[in-house]
C-alpha positions in Angstrom: 101.8 85.4 94.4 99.4 84.8 97.3 100.8 83.1 100.4 99.0 80.4 102.4 100.4 80.3 106.0 100.1 77.0 107.9 101.7 76.4 111.4 104.2 73.5 111.4 102.2 71.6 114.0 98.8 72.1 112.2 97.2 69.5 109.9 95.3 71.4 107.1 94.0 70.9 103.6 95.9 72.8 100.8 94.9 72.9 97.2 95.8 73.6 93.6 93.2 75.1 91.3 92.7 72.9 88.2 90.9 74.0 85.0 90.5 71.7 82.1 89.4 72.3 78.5 89.4 70.4 75.2 91.7 71.5 72.4 88.7 73.3 71.0 88.2 75.2 74.3 85.2 73.4 75.7 85.3 73.2 79.5 85.8 69.7 81.0 85.1 68.5 84.5 88.4 67.0 85.8 86.9 65.4 89.0 86.4 62.1 87.3 90.1 61.6 87.0 92.7 60.5 89.6 94.7 63.4 91.0 97.9 63.6 93.0 99.6 66.6 94.6 103.2 67.3 95.4 104.4 69.7 98.1 108.1 70.6 97.5 110.5 73.3 98.7 110.1 76.4 96.6 113.6 76.0 95.2 112.7 72.6 93.6 112.4 73.0 89.8 110.0 70.1 89.3 108.8 67.4 91.6 109.9 63.8 91.3 107.3 61.0 91.0 107.9 60.1 94.7 106.8 63.6 95.7 103.2 63.1 94.5 100.6 61.9 97.1 97.0 60.8 96.5 94.7 63.8 96.6 91.0 64.5 96.4 88.8 67.0 94.6 86.8 69.9 96.0 84.6 72.1 93.8 83.0 75.4 94.9 82.5 79.0 94.0 86.2 79.6 93.4 86.6 76.6 91.0 87.8 73.0 91.2 90.8 72.2 93.4 93.0 69.2 93.9 93.4 69.1 97.7 95.8 67.4 100.0 96.2 67.3 103.8 99.6 68.5 105.0 101.0 68.3 108.5 101.3 65.7 111.3 99.5 62.5 110.5 99.2 63.3 106.7 100.9 61.4 103.8 103.2 64.5 103.5 104.1 64.5 107.2 105.2 67.4 109.3 107.0 70.0 107.0 110.0 72.0 108.2 109.5 75.8 108.4 110.0 77.3 105.0 108.4 78.1 101.6 106.8 75.4 99.5 105.2 75.1 96.0 102.2 72.9 95.2 101.9 70.8 92.0 98.9 68.8 90.9 99.1 65.8 88.4 95.9 64.6 86.8 95.8 61.1 85.3 93.5 61.7 82.3 94.6 59.0 79.9 96.2 59.4 77.4 97.1 62.8 78.9 98.8 63.5 82.3 98.7 67.3 82.8 100.8 68.8 85.5 99.7 72.1 87.1 101.9 74.3 89.2 100.0 76.5 91.7 100.9 80.2 91.6 100.4 80.2 95.4 103.1 79.7 97.9 102.7 77.5 101.0 104.5 79.1 104.0 105.1 76.8 106.9 106.0 78.6 110.2 
């Protein structure tokens, strides 16, 4: 699992790659939907609804990502040093898919 290192006093964007397809396998662009991201300690099994913060989309050569600012001045705030997991929740009525990032966020 790749690690993303961010200094405790740094404000940086982090992201969760999101792919979407129909049941038949046709690719769908998820960026028209509202997305939220949760940043939780690695030991957390699943985030609670209060863990999710409003996020934005970024699309590029590596795919489509739900991105969120972490650190001082962000909606997440300053994180304590440790290992964290990122989760994205897409509001695509009637579905609400939740995606866990395989990456680990390491705050030092």
